[in-house]
Structures are given as C-alpha cells and as structure tokens.
Amino acid sequence: EAQVTQNPRYLITVTGKKLTVTCSQNMNHEYMSWYRQDPGLGLRQIYYSMNVEVTDKGDVPEGYKVSRKEKRNFPLILESPSPNQTSLYFCASSLSASGTGELFFGEGSRLTVL
Amino acid sequence: SQQGEEDPQALSIQEGENATMNCSYKTSINNLQWYRQNSGRGLVHLILIRSNEREKHSGRLRVTLDTSKKSSSLLITASRAADTASYFCATGASDMRFGAGTRLTVKP
C-alpha cells in the first residue's frame, strides 16, 4: 500500500530535549516536505527536499533541521524544542516537485513542548 | 506566507444541499489543487486544475478557475454527512502553499 509514514504520532516533551520525527514514503517519490499546522494559520511549509542530499527552507524553518540521505526518508529534527513549536506536523511527498502532481500526506505527528 | 485564502472560514449546510467554497490567491500559477482534511488527519488530494482550464469535474466535485481574478471555487453537490471536513486550496510547486481552509459541516 502506497503511504507516507510518520513517527511518533503523538509526543509530549520538554523544552530543550532534542527530538526527531521520522518520515518515510514507499512510493519512490523525488519530493518530500514538512508542514506544520496551527489553528487559524493553515499549513505552513518548514523544509522541503527535491531529491537526495537536496533540501531547502520553506516559510518557517527556524528551530528545525532536516536531512535527506535516502530517497525514502526525510526526518525532521528539533535540536532544542520550545513551546512555540507545539503543533501538528505533516510530512508529504510527491512524484515530482513540478507542482503537476498531488501531494501524499502522512497522518500527522502531534507534538507538545512543555 | 499563505498563498491561498479560502472563503468562507466555516460553512454549515444540510445533507443534500450544495456547498461552495472559494479560494483567492496572489501570484500567477501553473495549477491549483484542492485538498480535504478530516479532523486532525492527513490531507487528501481531491482535484487539480491547470491554469489553462476553466472548469473540471470529479464525481460530485466541480472546480472552477478564473485566472483573471486569481480565484477558484470548489462546489460539492448533493452533500453528505461524510463530506464534513476542512477543505484547502493549494498553489505552488516545491514551495506549495495552503490557505487556512474552509471548515464544512454537513448536518444529517
């Protein structure tokens, strides 16, 4: 089954404790992206990757890091989480980054930073 | 910054009625997409309309695009309770941007 898998789905952590949210897709997609969703703000792009070892900043990259060492994986790293990073995070992938294809989304990771 | 802005923010209708949601965007586009999100779940792609298309249908969905007005609309005909969800328009490519969405409630 074609899917984008995120883990963990739910996480409560404390300020400053490094964490990684993993994302994996099994569709051999070139493009992957991370979004955060906050009430009233819709989805905002954090980082995206158009291929292995190619990553770029989205609209809200501060406080986040990503890596794309393998085509299927695109982890999101919070080196020192802060309460303003409490949010619902989505990973998405697409066959190409041309914008002509649909994005496939994971089920989301709800992060709470105390 | 958001590229698309949906209107209205919330819409409540009875089952069987039609639901219309609008999206306005700011810059020129190659295509525009609509997505659906059930409460707290991942977004699901509904339909893509290219900049040279004016209207597109998929089942009970009808999407229009007016590039001169930088706007699009999504019409859901004969709505069902299961259509209750948030609907988002999205534009862009590698920098795909979403609006804040329209929350649709369909009452049985």
Short mmCIF file of C-alpha atoms in Angstrom, two decimals:
data_model
loop_
_atom_site.label_atom_id
_atom_site.label_comp_id
_atom_site.label_asym_id
_atom_site.label_seq_id
_atom_site.Cartn_x
_atom_site.Cartn_y
_atom_site.Cartn_z
CA GLU A 1 0.00 0.00 0.00
CA ALA A 2 1.32 3.41 -1.03
CA GLN A 3 1.81 5.51 2.05
CA VAL A 4 3.71 8.14 3.96
CA THR A 5 4.50 7.03 7.49
CA GLN A 6 5.32 9.38 10.32
CA ASN A 7 6.51 8.53 13.80
CA PRO A 8 5.75 9.25 16.52
CA ARG A 9 2.11 10.15 16.03
CA TYR A 10 1.91 11.80 19.45
CA LEU A 11 4.69 13.16 21.60
CA ILE A 12 4.89 15.26 24.73
CA THR A 13 8.34 16.55 25.54
CA VAL A 14 10.05 19.30 27.49
CA THR A 15 11.84 22.42 26.37
CA GLY A 16 15.36 21.76 25.12
CA LYS A 17 15.14 17.99 24.75
CA LYS A 18 16.19 17.11 21.20
CA LEU A 19 13.73 15.07 19.22
CA THR A 20 13.34 13.62 15.74
CA VAL A 21 10.13 12.99 13.86
CA THR A 22 10.68 10.39 11.19
CA CYS A 23 9.00 10.30 7.80
CA SER A 24 9.20 7.51 5.28
CA GLN A 25 7.48 7.01 1.93
CA ASN A 26 7.30 3.83 -0.14
CA MET A 27 6.37 5.38 -3.49
CA ASN A 28 9.87 6.24 -4.74
CA HIS A 29 8.91 9.91 -4.72
CA GLU A 30 11.51 12.55 -5.54
CA TYR A 31 9.97 15.32 -3.48
CA MET A 32 9.28 15.42 0.25
CA SER A 33 8.19 18.24 2.50
CA TRP A 34 7.35 19.08 6.10
CA TYR A 35 4.47 21.29 7.18
CA ARG A 36 3.16 22.44 10.50
CA GLN A 37 -0.49 23.18 11.07
CA ASP A 38 -1.69 25.62 13.68
CA PRO A 39 -5.27 26.80 14.31
CA GLY A 40 -6.23 29.65 12.03
CA LEU A 41 -2.92 29.56 10.15
CA GLY A 42 -3.42 26.64 7.84
CA LEU A 43 -0.38 24.66 6.80
CA ARG A 44 3.00 26.34 6.71
CA GLN A 45 5.95 24.77 4.99
CA ILE A 46 9.03 24.15 7.13
CA TYR A 47 11.51 22.47 4.76
CA TYR A 48 11.37 20.56 1.53
CA SER A 49 13.61 18.29 -0.48
CA MET A 50 13.60 17.79 -4.21
CA ASN A 51 15.96 14.84 -4.14
CA VAL A 52 18.60 13.05 -2.09
CA GLU A 53 21.01 15.50 -0.44
CA VAL A 54 18.94 18.46 -1.71
CA THR A 55 16.98 20.38 0.90
CA ASP A 56 15.65 23.90 1.09
CA LYS A 57 13.92 26.17 3.54
CA GLY A 58 10.21 26.78 3.49
CA ASP A 59 8.39 29.64 5.16
CA VAL A 60 9.07 28.71 8.80
CA PRO A 61 12.41 26.87 9.04
CA GLU A 62 13.68 28.45 12.27
CA GLY A 63 14.28 25.89 15.01
CA TYR A 64 14.17 22.90 12.64
CA LYS A 65 16.66 20.80 10.71
CA VAL A 66 16.15 18.13 8.10
CA SER A 67 18.25 15.66 6.18
CA ARG A 68 17.70 13.58 3.04
CA LYS A 69 20.30 10.86 2.99
CA GLU A 70 17.99 8.33 1.38
CA LYS A 71 15.18 8.86 -1.08
CA ARG A 72 12.53 7.31 1.13
CA ASN A 73 13.33 9.09 4.41
CA PHE A 74 13.07 12.74 5.43
CA PRO A 75 13.40 13.19 9.19
CA LEU A 76 12.54 16.44 10.94
CA ILE A 77 14.86 17.35 13.78
CA LEU A 78 14.14 19.75 16.60
CA GLU A 79 17.51 20.35 18.23
CA SER A 80 16.16 22.37 21.16
CA PRO A 81 12.36 22.37 21.13
CA SER A 82 10.48 25.32 22.53
CA PRO A 83 6.79 25.69 23.44
CA ASN A 84 6.10 27.67 20.24
CA GLN A 85 6.90 24.51 18.31
CA THR A 86 3.87 22.81 19.82
CA SER A 87 1.92 21.94 16.69
CA LEU A 88 0.58 19.28 14.36
CA TYR A 89 3.26 18.26 11.87
CA PHE A 90 2.71 16.68 8.47
CA CYS A 91 5.13 15.07 6.11
CA ALA A 92 4.18 14.92 2.45
CA SER A 93 5.68 13.51 -0.72
CA SER A 94 5.15 13.87 -4.43
CA LEU A 95 6.45 12.11 -7.50
CA SER A 96 7.98 15.33 -8.76
CA ALA A 97 8.40 18.85 -7.49
CA SER A 98 6.96 20.44 -10.61
CA GLY A 99 3.63 21.05 -8.96
CA THR A 100 1.79 18.96 -11.51
CA GLY A 101 1.27 16.06 -9.15
CA GLU A 102 -0.60 15.56 -5.96
CA LEU A 103 0.94 15.57 -2.54
CA PHE A 104 0.54 12.47 -0.42
CA PHE A 105 0.37 13.23 3.28
CA GLY A 106 1.21 11.27 6.37
CA GLU A 107 -1.29 11.03 9.21
CA GLY A 108 0.42 13.71 11.23
CA SER A 109 2.51 13.96 14.39
CA ARG A 110 1.05 15.95 17.26
CA LEU A 111 3.86 17.47 19.27
CA THR A 112 3.50 19.21 22.62
CA VAL A 113 6.51 21.01 24.10
CA LEU A 114 6.14 21.89 27.79
CA SER B 1 3.05 33.38 4.00
CA GLN B 2 -0.18 31.85 2.78
CA GLN B 3 -0.78 31.92 -0.92
CA GLY B 4 -4.41 30.82 -0.98
CA GLU B 5 -7.18 32.25 1.14
CA GLU B 6 -10.38 30.28 1.44
CA ASP B 7 -13.78 31.80 1.96
CA PRO B 8 -15.88 31.28 3.99
CA GLN B 9 -13.90 30.13 7.01
CA ALA B 10 -16.80 27.93 8.06
CA LEU B 11 -19.90 26.65 6.31
CA SER B 12 -22.78 24.65 7.74
CA ILE B 13 -25.41 23.08 5.48
CA GLN B 14 -27.99 20.31 5.46
CA GLU B 15 -27.42 16.99 3.80
CA GLY B 16 -28.43 17.13 0.16
CA GLU B 17 -27.58 20.80 -0.28
CA ASN B 18 -24.69 22.08 -2.36
CA ALA B 19 -21.59 23.54 -0.75
CA THR B 20 -19.47 26.19 -2.43
CA MET B 21 -16.05 27.23 -1.19
CA ASN B 22 -13.88 29.92 -2.70
CA CYS B 23 -10.16 30.42 -2.88
CA SER B 24 -8.21 33.52 -3.81
CA TYR B 25 -4.51 33.59 -4.48
CA LYS B 26 -1.93 36.28 -5.03
CA THR B 27 0.56 35.33 -7.74
CA SER B 28 0.36 33.68 -11.13
CA ILE B 29 0.03 29.91 -11.05
CA ASN B 30 0.57 26.86 -13.22
CA ASN B 31 -2.12 24.93 -11.45
CA LEU B 32 -4.26 24.93 -8.34
CA GLN B 33 -5.13 21.97 -6.18
CA TRP B 34 -7.85 21.25 -3.64
CA TYR B 35 -7.37 19.03 -0.63
CA ARG B 36 -9.63 17.67 2.07
CA GLN B 37 -8.76 17.06 5.71
CA ASN B 38 -10.85 15.07 8.14
CA SER B 39 -10.41 16.31 11.68
CA GLY B 40 -6.73 16.16 12.61
CA ARG B 41 -5.90 13.67 9.87
CA GLY B 42 -3.60 13.95 6.88
CA LEU B 43 -4.75 15.90 3.86
CA VAL B 44 -6.11 14.03 0.88
CA HIS B 45 -5.85 15.32 -2.68
CA LEU B 46 -9.19 15.97 -4.36
CA ILE B 47 -8.55 17.61 -7.70
CA LEU B 48 -6.02 19.61 -9.69
CA ILE B 49 -6.93 22.25 -12.24
CA ARG B 50 -4.36 23.69 -14.62
CA SER B 51 -4.06 27.38 -15.40
CA ASN B 52 -5.38 26.85 -18.93
CA GLU B 53 -8.52 25.09 -17.69
CA ARG B 54 -11.64 26.88 -16.58
CA GLU B 55 -13.63 24.04 -15.10
CA LYS B 56 -13.06 20.48 -14.00
CA HIS B 57 -15.31 17.78 -12.62
CA SER B 58 -14.69 14.74 -10.49
CA GLY B 59 -17.75 12.87 -9.25
CA ARG B 60 -19.73 15.31 -7.11
CA LEU B 61 -16.93 17.87 -7.20
CA ARG B 62 -16.78 20.77 -9.59
CA VAL B 63 -13.84 23.16 -9.59
CA THR B 64 -13.63 26.41 -11.49
CA LEU B 65 -10.64 28.63 -12.04
CA ASP B 66 -10.59 32.29 -13.04
CA THR B 67 -7.00 33.35 -13.53
CA SER B 68 -8.00 36.93 -14.33
CA LYS B 69 -9.49 37.22 -10.85
CA LYS B 70 -6.95 34.91 -9.26
CA SER B 71 -9.71 32.84 -7.77
CA SER B 72 -11.08 29.31 -7.73
CA SER B 73 -14.18 27.70 -6.37
CA LEU B 74 -14.98 24.19 -5.22
CA LEU B 75 -18.57 23.03 -5.46
CA ILE B 76 -19.70 19.85 -3.73
CA THR B 77 -23.11 18.82 -4.98
CA ALA B 78 -25.68 16.78 -3.05
CA SER B 79 -23.58 16.90 0.09
CA ARG B 80 -23.46 14.06 2.59
CA ALA B 81 -22.63 13.95 6.28
CA ALA B 82 -19.40 12.20 5.30
CA ASP B 83 -18.32 15.36 3.43
CA THR B 84 -17.86 17.08 6.79
CA ALA B 85 -14.20 18.13 6.75
CA SER B 86 -11.89 21.06 6.14
CA TYR B 87 -11.09 21.96 2.55
CA PHE B 88 -7.92 23.68 1.41
CA CYS B 89 -6.72 25.14 -1.82
CA ALA B 90 -3.02 24.99 -2.63
CA THR B 91 -0.78 26.62 -5.18
CA GLY B 92 2.90 26.43 -5.98
CA ALA B 93 5.37 23.73 -6.78
CA SER B 94 8.27 22.90 -4.48
CA ASP B 95 7.01 25.76 -2.29
CA MET B 96 3.39 24.63 -2.28
CA ARG B 97 1.31 26.84 -0.03
CA PHE B 98 -2.06 26.25 1.54
CA GLY B 99 -4.73 28.57 2.76
CA ALA B 100 -6.29 28.38 6.22
CA GLY B 101 -9.15 26.29 4.89
CA THR B 102 -12.93 26.19 4.94
CA ARG B 103 -14.49 24.03 7.63
CA LEU B 104 -17.58 22.38 6.17
CA THR B 105 -20.21 20.80 8.39
CA VAL B 106 -22.96 18.78 6.73
CA LYS B 107 -25.84 18.05 9.06
CA PRO B 108 -27.77 14.81 8.54
#
